[in-house]
Coordinates of C-alpha atoms in Angstrom, one line a residue:
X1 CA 16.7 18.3 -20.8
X2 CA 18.3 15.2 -18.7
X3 CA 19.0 15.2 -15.0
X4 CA 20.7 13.2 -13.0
X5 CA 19.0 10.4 -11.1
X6 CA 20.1 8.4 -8.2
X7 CA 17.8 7.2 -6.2
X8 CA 18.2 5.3 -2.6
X9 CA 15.7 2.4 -4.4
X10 CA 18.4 1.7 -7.0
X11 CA 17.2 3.9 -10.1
X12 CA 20.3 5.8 -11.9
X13 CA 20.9 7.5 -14.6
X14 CA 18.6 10.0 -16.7
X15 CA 15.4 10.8 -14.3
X16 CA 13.0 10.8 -18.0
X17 CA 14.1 7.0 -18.3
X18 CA 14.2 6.2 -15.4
X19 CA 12.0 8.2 -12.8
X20 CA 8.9 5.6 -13.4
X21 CA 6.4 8.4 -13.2
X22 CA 6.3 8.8 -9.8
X23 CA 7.0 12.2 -8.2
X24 CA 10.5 13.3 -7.5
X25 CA 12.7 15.4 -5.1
X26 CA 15.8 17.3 -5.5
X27 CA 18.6 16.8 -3.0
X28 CA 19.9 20.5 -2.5
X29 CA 23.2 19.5 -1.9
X30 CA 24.4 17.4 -4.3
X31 CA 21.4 18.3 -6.7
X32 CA 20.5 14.8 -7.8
X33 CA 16.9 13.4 -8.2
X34 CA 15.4 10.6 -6.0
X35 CA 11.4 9.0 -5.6
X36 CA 9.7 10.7 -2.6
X37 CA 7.9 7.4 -2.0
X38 CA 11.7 6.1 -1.3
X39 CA 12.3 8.6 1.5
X40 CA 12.5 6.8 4.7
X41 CA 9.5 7.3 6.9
X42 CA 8.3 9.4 3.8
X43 CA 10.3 12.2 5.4
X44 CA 10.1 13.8 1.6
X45 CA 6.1 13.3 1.8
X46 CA 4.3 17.3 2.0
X47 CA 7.3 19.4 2.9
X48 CA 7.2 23.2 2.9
X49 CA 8.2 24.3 -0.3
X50 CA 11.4 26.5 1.3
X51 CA 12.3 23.3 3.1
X52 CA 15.5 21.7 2.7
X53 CA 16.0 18.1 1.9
X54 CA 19.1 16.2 1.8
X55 CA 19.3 12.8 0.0
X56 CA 20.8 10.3 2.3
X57 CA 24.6 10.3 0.2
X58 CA 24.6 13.8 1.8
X59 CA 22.8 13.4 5.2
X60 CA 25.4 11.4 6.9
X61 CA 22.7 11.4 10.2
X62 CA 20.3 10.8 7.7
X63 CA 22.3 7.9 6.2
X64 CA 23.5 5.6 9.3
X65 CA 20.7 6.1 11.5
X66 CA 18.3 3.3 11.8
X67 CA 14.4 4.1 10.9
X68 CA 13.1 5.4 14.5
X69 CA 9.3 6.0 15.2
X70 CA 8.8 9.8 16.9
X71 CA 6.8 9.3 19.8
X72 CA 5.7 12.6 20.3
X73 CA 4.2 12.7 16.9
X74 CA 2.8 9.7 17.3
X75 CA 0.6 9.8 20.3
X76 CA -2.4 11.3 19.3
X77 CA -2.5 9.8 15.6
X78 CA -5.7 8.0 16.8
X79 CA -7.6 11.0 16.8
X80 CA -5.8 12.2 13.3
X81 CA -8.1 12.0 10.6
X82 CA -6.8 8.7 8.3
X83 CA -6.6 10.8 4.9
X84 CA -3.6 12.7 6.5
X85 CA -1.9 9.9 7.5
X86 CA -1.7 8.1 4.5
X87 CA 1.7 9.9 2.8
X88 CA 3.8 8.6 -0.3
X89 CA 6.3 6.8 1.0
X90 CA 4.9 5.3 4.1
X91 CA 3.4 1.7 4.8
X92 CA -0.2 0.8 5.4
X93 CA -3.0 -2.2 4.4
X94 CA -5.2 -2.1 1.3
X95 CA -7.9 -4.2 1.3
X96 CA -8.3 -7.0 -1.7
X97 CA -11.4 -9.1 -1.0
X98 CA -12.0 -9.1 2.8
X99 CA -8.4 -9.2 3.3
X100 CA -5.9 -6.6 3.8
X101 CA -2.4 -6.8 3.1
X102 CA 0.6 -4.3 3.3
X103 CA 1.5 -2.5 0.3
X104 CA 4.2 0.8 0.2
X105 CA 2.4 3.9 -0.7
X106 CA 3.5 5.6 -4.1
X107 CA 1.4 8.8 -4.9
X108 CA -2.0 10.2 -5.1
X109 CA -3.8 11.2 -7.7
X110 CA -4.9 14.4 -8.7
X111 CA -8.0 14.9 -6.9
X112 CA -8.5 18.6 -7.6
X113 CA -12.0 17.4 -8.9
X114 CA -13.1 15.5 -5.8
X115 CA -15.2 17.3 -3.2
X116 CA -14.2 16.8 0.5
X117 CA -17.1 14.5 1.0
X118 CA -15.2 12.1 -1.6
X119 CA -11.9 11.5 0.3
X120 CA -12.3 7.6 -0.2
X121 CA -12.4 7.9 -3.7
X122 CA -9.0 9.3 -4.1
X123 CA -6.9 6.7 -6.0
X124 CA -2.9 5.9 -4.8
X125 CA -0.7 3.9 -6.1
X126 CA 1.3 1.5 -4.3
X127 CA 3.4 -1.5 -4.1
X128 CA 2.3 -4.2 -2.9
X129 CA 4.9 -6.0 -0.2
X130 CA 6.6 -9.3 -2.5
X131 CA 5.7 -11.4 0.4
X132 CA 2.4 -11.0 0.1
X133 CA 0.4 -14.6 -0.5
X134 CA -2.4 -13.8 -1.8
X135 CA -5.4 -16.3 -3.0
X136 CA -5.5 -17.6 -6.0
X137 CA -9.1 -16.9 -6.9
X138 CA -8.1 -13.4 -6.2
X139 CA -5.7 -12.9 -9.1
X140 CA -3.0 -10.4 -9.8
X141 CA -3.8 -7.8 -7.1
X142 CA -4.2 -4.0 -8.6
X143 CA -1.6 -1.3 -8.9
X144 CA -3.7 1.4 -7.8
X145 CA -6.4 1.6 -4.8
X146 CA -9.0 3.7 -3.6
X147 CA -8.1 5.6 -0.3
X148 CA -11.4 3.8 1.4
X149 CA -9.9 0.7 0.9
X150 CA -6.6 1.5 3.0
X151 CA -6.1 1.8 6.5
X152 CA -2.4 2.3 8.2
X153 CA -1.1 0.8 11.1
X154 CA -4.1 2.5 13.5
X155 CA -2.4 3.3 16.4
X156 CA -4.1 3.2 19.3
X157 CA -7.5 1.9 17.7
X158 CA -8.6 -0.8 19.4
X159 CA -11.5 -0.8 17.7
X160 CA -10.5 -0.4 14.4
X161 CA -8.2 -2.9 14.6
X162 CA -10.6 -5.6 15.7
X163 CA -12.2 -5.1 12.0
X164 CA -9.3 -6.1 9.7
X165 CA -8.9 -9.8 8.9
X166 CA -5.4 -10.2 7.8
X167 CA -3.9 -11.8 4.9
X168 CA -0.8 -13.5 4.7
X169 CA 2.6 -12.2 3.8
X170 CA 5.9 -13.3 5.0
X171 CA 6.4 -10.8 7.8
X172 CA 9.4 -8.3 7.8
X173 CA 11.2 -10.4 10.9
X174 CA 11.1 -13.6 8.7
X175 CA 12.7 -11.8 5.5
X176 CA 16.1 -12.5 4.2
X177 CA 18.2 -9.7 4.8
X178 CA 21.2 -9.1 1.9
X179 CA 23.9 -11.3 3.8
X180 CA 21.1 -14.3 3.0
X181 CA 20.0 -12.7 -0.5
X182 CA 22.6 -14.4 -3.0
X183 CA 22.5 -17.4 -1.5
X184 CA 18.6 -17.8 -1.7
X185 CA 18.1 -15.9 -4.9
X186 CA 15.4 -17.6 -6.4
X187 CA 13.1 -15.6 -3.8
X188 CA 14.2 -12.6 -5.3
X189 CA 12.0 -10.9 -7.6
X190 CA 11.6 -11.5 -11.1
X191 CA 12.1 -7.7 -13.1
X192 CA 10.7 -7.2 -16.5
X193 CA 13.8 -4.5 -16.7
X194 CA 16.2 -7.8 -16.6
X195 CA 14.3 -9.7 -20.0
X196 CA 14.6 -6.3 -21.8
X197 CA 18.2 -6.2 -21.0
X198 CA 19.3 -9.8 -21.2
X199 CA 17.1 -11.6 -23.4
X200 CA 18.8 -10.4 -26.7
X201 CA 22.1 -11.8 -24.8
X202 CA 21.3 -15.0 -24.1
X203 CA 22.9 -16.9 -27.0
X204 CA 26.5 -15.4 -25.7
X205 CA 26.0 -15.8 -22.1
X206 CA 25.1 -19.2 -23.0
X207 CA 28.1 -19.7 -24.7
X208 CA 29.7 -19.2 -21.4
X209 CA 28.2 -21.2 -19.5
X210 CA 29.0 -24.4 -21.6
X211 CA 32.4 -23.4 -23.5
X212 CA 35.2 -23.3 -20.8
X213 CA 37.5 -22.7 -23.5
X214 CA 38.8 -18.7 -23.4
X215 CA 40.8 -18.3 -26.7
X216 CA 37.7 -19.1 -28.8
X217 CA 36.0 -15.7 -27.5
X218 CA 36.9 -12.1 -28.9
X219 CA 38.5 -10.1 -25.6
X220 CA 36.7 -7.2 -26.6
X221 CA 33.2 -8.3 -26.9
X222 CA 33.6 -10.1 -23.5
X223 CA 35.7 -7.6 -21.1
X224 CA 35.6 -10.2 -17.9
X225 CA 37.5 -12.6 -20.3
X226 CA 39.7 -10.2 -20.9
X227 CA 40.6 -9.4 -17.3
X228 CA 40.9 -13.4 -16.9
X229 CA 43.5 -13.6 -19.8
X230 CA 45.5 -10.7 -18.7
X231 CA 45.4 -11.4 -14.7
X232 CA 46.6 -15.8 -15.5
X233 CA 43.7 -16.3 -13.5
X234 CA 43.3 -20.4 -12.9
X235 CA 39.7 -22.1 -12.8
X236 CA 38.7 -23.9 -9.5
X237 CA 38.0 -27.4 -8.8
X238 CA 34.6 -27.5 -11.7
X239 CA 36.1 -25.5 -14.0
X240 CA 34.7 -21.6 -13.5
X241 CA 36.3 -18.6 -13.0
X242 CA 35.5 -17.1 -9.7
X243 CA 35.6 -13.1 -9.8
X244 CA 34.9 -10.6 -7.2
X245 CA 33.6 -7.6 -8.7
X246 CA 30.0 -6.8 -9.1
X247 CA 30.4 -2.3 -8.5
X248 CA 27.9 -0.6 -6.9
X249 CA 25.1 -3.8 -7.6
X250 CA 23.4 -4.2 -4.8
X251 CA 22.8 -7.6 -3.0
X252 CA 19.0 -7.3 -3.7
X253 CA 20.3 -6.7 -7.9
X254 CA 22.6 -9.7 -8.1
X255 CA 19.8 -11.7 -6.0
X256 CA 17.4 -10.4 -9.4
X257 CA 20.5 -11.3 -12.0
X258 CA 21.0 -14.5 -10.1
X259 CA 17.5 -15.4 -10.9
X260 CA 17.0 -14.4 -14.0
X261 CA 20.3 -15.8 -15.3
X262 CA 18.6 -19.3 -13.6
X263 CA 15.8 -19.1 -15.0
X264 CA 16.5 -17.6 -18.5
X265 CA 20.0 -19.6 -19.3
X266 CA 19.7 -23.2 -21.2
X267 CA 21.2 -25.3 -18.2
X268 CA 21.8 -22.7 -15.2
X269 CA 19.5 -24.1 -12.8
X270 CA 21.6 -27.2 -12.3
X271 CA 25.0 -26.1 -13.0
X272 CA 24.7 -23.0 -10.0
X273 CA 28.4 -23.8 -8.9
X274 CA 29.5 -22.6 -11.7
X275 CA 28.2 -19.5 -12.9
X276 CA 27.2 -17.8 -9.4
X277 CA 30.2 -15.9 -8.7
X278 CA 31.8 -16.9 -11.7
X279 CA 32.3 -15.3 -15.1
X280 CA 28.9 -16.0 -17.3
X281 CA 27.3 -14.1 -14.2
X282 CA 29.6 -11.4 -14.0
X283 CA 29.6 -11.1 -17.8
X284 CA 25.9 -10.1 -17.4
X285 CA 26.3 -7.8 -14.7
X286 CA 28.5 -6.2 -17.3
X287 CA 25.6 -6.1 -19.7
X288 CA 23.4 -4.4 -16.7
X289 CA 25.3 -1.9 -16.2
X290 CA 26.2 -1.0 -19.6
X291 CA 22.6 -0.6 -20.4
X292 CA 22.1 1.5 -16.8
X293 CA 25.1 4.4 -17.2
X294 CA 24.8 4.5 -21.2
X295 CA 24.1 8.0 -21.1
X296 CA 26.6 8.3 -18.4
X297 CA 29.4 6.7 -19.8
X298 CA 28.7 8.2 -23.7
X299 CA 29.3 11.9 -22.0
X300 CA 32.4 11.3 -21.0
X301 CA 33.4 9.7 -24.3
X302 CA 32.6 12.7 -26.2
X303 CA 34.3 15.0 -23.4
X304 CA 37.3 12.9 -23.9
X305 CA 36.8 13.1 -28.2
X306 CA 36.9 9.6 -28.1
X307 CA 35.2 6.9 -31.1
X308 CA 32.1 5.9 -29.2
X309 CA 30.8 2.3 -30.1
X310 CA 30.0 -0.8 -28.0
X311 CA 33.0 -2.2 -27.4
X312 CA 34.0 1.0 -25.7
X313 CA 31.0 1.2 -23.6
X314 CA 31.3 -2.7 -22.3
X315 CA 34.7 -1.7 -21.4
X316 CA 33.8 1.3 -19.1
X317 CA 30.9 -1.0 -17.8
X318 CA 33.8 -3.0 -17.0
X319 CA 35.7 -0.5 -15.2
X320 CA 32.9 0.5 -13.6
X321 CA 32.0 -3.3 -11.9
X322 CA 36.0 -3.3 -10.6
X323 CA 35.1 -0.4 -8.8
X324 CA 34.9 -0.6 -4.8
X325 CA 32.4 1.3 -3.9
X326 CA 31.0 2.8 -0.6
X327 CA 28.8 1.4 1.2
X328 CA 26.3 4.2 1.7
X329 CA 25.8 3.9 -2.4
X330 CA 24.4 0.9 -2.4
X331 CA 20.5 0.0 -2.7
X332 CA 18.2 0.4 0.1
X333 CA 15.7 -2.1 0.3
X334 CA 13.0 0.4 0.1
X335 CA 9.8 -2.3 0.7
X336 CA 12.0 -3.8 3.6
X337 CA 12.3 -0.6 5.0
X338 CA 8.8 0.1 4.9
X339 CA 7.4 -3.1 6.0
X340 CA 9.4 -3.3 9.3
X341 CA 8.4 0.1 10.3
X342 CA 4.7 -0.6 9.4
X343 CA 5.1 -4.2 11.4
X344 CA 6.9 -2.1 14.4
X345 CA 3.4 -0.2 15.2
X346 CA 1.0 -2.5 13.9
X347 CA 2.7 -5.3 16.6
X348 CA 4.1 -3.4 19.6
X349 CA 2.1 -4.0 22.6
X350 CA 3.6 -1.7 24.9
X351 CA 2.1 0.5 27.3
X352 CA 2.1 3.5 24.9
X353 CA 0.5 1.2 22.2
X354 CA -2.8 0.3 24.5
X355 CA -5.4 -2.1 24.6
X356 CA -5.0 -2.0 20.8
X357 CA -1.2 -3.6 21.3
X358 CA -2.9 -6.8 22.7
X359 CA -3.4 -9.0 19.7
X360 CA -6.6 -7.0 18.5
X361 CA -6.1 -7.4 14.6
X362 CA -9.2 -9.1 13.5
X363 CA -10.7 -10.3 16.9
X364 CA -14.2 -9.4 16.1
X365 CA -14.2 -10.0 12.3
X366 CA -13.2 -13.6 12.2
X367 CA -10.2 -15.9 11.5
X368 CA -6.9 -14.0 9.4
X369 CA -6.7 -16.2 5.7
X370 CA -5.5 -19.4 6.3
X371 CA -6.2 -19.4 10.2
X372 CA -2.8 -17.3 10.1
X373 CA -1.2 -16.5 13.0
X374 CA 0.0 -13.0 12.9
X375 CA 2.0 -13.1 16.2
X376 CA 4.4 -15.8 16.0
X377 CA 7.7 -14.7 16.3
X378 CA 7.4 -10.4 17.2
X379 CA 10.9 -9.6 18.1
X380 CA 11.0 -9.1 22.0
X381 CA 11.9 -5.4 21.6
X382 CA 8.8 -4.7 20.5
X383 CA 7.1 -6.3 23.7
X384 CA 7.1 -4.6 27.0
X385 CA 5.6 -5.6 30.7
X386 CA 2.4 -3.6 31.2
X387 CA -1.1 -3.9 33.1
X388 CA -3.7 -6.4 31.3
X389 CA -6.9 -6.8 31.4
X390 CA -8.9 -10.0 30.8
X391 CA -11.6 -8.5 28.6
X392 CA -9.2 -6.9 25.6
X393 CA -8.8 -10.1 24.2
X394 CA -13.1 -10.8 24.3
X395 CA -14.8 -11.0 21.1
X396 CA -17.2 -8.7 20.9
X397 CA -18.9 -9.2 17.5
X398 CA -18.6 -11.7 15.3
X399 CA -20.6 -14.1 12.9
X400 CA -21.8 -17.5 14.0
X401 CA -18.7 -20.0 13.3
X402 CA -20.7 -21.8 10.8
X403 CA -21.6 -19.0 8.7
X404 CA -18.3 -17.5 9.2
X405 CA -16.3 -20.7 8.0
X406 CA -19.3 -21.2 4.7
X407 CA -18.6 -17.0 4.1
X408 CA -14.9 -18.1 4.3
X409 CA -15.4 -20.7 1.2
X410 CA -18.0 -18.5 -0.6
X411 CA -15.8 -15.3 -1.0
X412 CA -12.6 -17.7 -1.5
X413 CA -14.2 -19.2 -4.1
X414 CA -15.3 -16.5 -5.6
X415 CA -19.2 -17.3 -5.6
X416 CA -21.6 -14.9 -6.5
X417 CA -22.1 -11.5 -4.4
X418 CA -25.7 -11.9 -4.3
X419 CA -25.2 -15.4 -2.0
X420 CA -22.8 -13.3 0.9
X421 CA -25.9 -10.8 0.6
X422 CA -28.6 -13.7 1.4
X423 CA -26.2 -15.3 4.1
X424 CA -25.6 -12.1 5.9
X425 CA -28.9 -11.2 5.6
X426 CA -30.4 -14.4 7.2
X427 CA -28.1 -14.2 9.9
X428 CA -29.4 -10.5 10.7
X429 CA -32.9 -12.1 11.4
X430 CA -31.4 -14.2 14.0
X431 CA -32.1 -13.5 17.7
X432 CA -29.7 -16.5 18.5
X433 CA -27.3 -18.8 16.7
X434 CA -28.8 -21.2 14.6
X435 CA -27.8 -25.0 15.4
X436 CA -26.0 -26.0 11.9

């Protein structure tokens, strides 16, 4: 039978459509379905099953309060074995090549089969942070991983950390946050959901992009028209319609529309004044969200004994975007989320943090891709005064620079595995550096 989604990440309606195959969890308040890997801090991750959990519509504490880090939890997690560290719904690095770059843990799989001596083999699924940048002799990266190929933030591992040569992503500080979002929306990302949606729609929102003229459109096919006609609303100075309503759509969602209605629409990339905003936009939000509450919205017609057809259900899409909805309903920014908290331990160099705080990511394993500086720009609150020593920030191991900057262009370039095995090998038989 159906059940009612609503998820922090944005996913609503029936949880067989839209769940994605990812585990779920049932608020016990309100009784809806949300992700666990959504959860903040993957506070849904291994609870007891008698546990309560309260989705953050209902957890008002839950809701306002900004992602924290316990301390006391936190302390020892050096000397916590990794594999119970890594829970859905939590940040860490997965390795691709000899880089590593964040990703938002998912889920698991079954690994009833795997002895204990296996742990590394265990597979998760994640999501790989959209800022990642990635080489391009690496190709699309993979949506599962083993568990020996992730790390998390290791707290308090000096050593550890001195392994891990970064790759670049665009770090959580230098993200756009929503106030930013619509203006920049061609950063947003692109969603295959939006071409199975839209595509069949393109001829009519088209059509409104280029054709100014409302009387020559049919009121009911096209409800934001019909709000225009009925509300004598006046075009501005190029001739669009400006309108207000966009529901419970988040800012990241209209960022995605935005894009896809650029990139998709004969024309909309150079005419951005007059659909963002305006009514060819807000027309498809209409579209989105008629396709999103179908089954939502087709309930209440039959409760109601009503005809049900598609005219009807753009018009309660309609009503639906003209609602003003709380805040507290819109989309979290679930990668966001789990990025800045990841970044907040990887990057504090306090005196809780260590040795390990001090700029130790990749010191003895050689430059982060690209020479990338990881450091530029830490927000100050994650810096405090504390008692340094000289040798933390000594390399301690580390390849000759020559064969580390040839390795560099080998693995880039994806040469053959047998040539890193001859170069490392040769350098093993050295008792000094060579003079290359």
């Amino acid at each position: 039978s159906d059940y009612t989604f609503d998820c922090r990440c944005g996913a609503l309606g029936n949880g067989h459509e839209v769940a994605g195959g990812q585990k779920t969890i049932r608020c016990d308040l309100c009784e809806n379905w949300s992700h666990i890997a959504c959860q903040r801090g993957g506070r849904a991750s291994n609870l007891h099953p008698k546990a309560a959990f309260y989705c953050d519509g209902c957890s008002t504490q839950e809701s306002k309060a900004p992602p924290t880090r316990n301390r006391k939890a936190t302390t020892n997690k050096k000397t916590t074995p990794l594999y119970t560290r890594l829970i859905a719904g939590k940040g860490a690095l997965a390795r691709l090549g000899k880089y590593w770059y964040p990703v938002r843990l998912i889920q698991s799989y079954d690994t009833v089969s795997l002895p204990a001596s296996a742990r590394n083999r265990v597979r998760w699924r994640v999501v790989w942070w959209r800022g990642c940048r990635f080489p391009s002799s690496l190709g699309s990266p993979p949506g599962d991983v083993e568990q020996g190929d992730l790390v998390d933030e290791l707290w308090q591992d000096q050593a550890k950390r001195r392994e891990i040569r970064l790759g670049e992503w665009i770090h959580s500080w230098d993200t756009p946050r929503e106030e930013d979002l619509i203006q920049n929306f061609m950063s947003a990302e692109v969603s295959k959901e939006l071409d199975d949606i839209l595509l069949p729609h393109i001829a009519s929102l088209q059509k409104l992009l280029d054709s100014p003229d409302l009387n020559q459109y049919g009121a009911e096919a096209y409800p934001v028209i019909d709000y225009i006609l009925r509300s004598k609303k006046k075009p501005d100075g190029v001739g669009a319609y400006s309108i207000p309503f966009c529901g419970d759509i988040s800012s990241h969602e209209y960022a995605k529309i935005a894009r896809w209605f650029s990139e998709n629409v004969p024309g909309a990339s150079g005419q951005v004044e007059k659909w963002l905003g305006g009514m060819p936009l807000v027309h498809a939000f209409t579209l989105v969200v008629a396709h999103r509450k179908a089954s939502d919205f087709e309930k209440r017609i039959e409760a109601r004994n009503e005809e049900w057809n598609d005219s009807m259900l753009l018009k309660m899409a309609w009503a639906d975007l003209m609602i003003s909805y709380p805040t507290n309903s819109f989309v979290a920014d679930v990668d966001l989320e789990c990025l800045t908290a990841l970044e907040a331990r990887m990057f504090e160099d306090s005196e809780e943090a260590g040795p390990a705080g001090n700029q130790q990511w990749g010191l003895d394993a050689g430059q982060h891709h690209r020479r990338w500086n990881v450091y530029v720009g830490i927000p100050d609150e994650w810096v405090s005064a504390r008692d340094y020593s000289e040798s933390e920030l000594e390399v301690r191991k580390t390849l000759p620079a020559p064969f580390d900057r040839y390795l560099t262009y080998v693995i880039d370039s994806a040469a053959p595995y047998s040539v890193i095995t001859l170069m490392l090998h040769l350098w093993s038989l050295q008792t000094s550096y060579p003079k290359l």
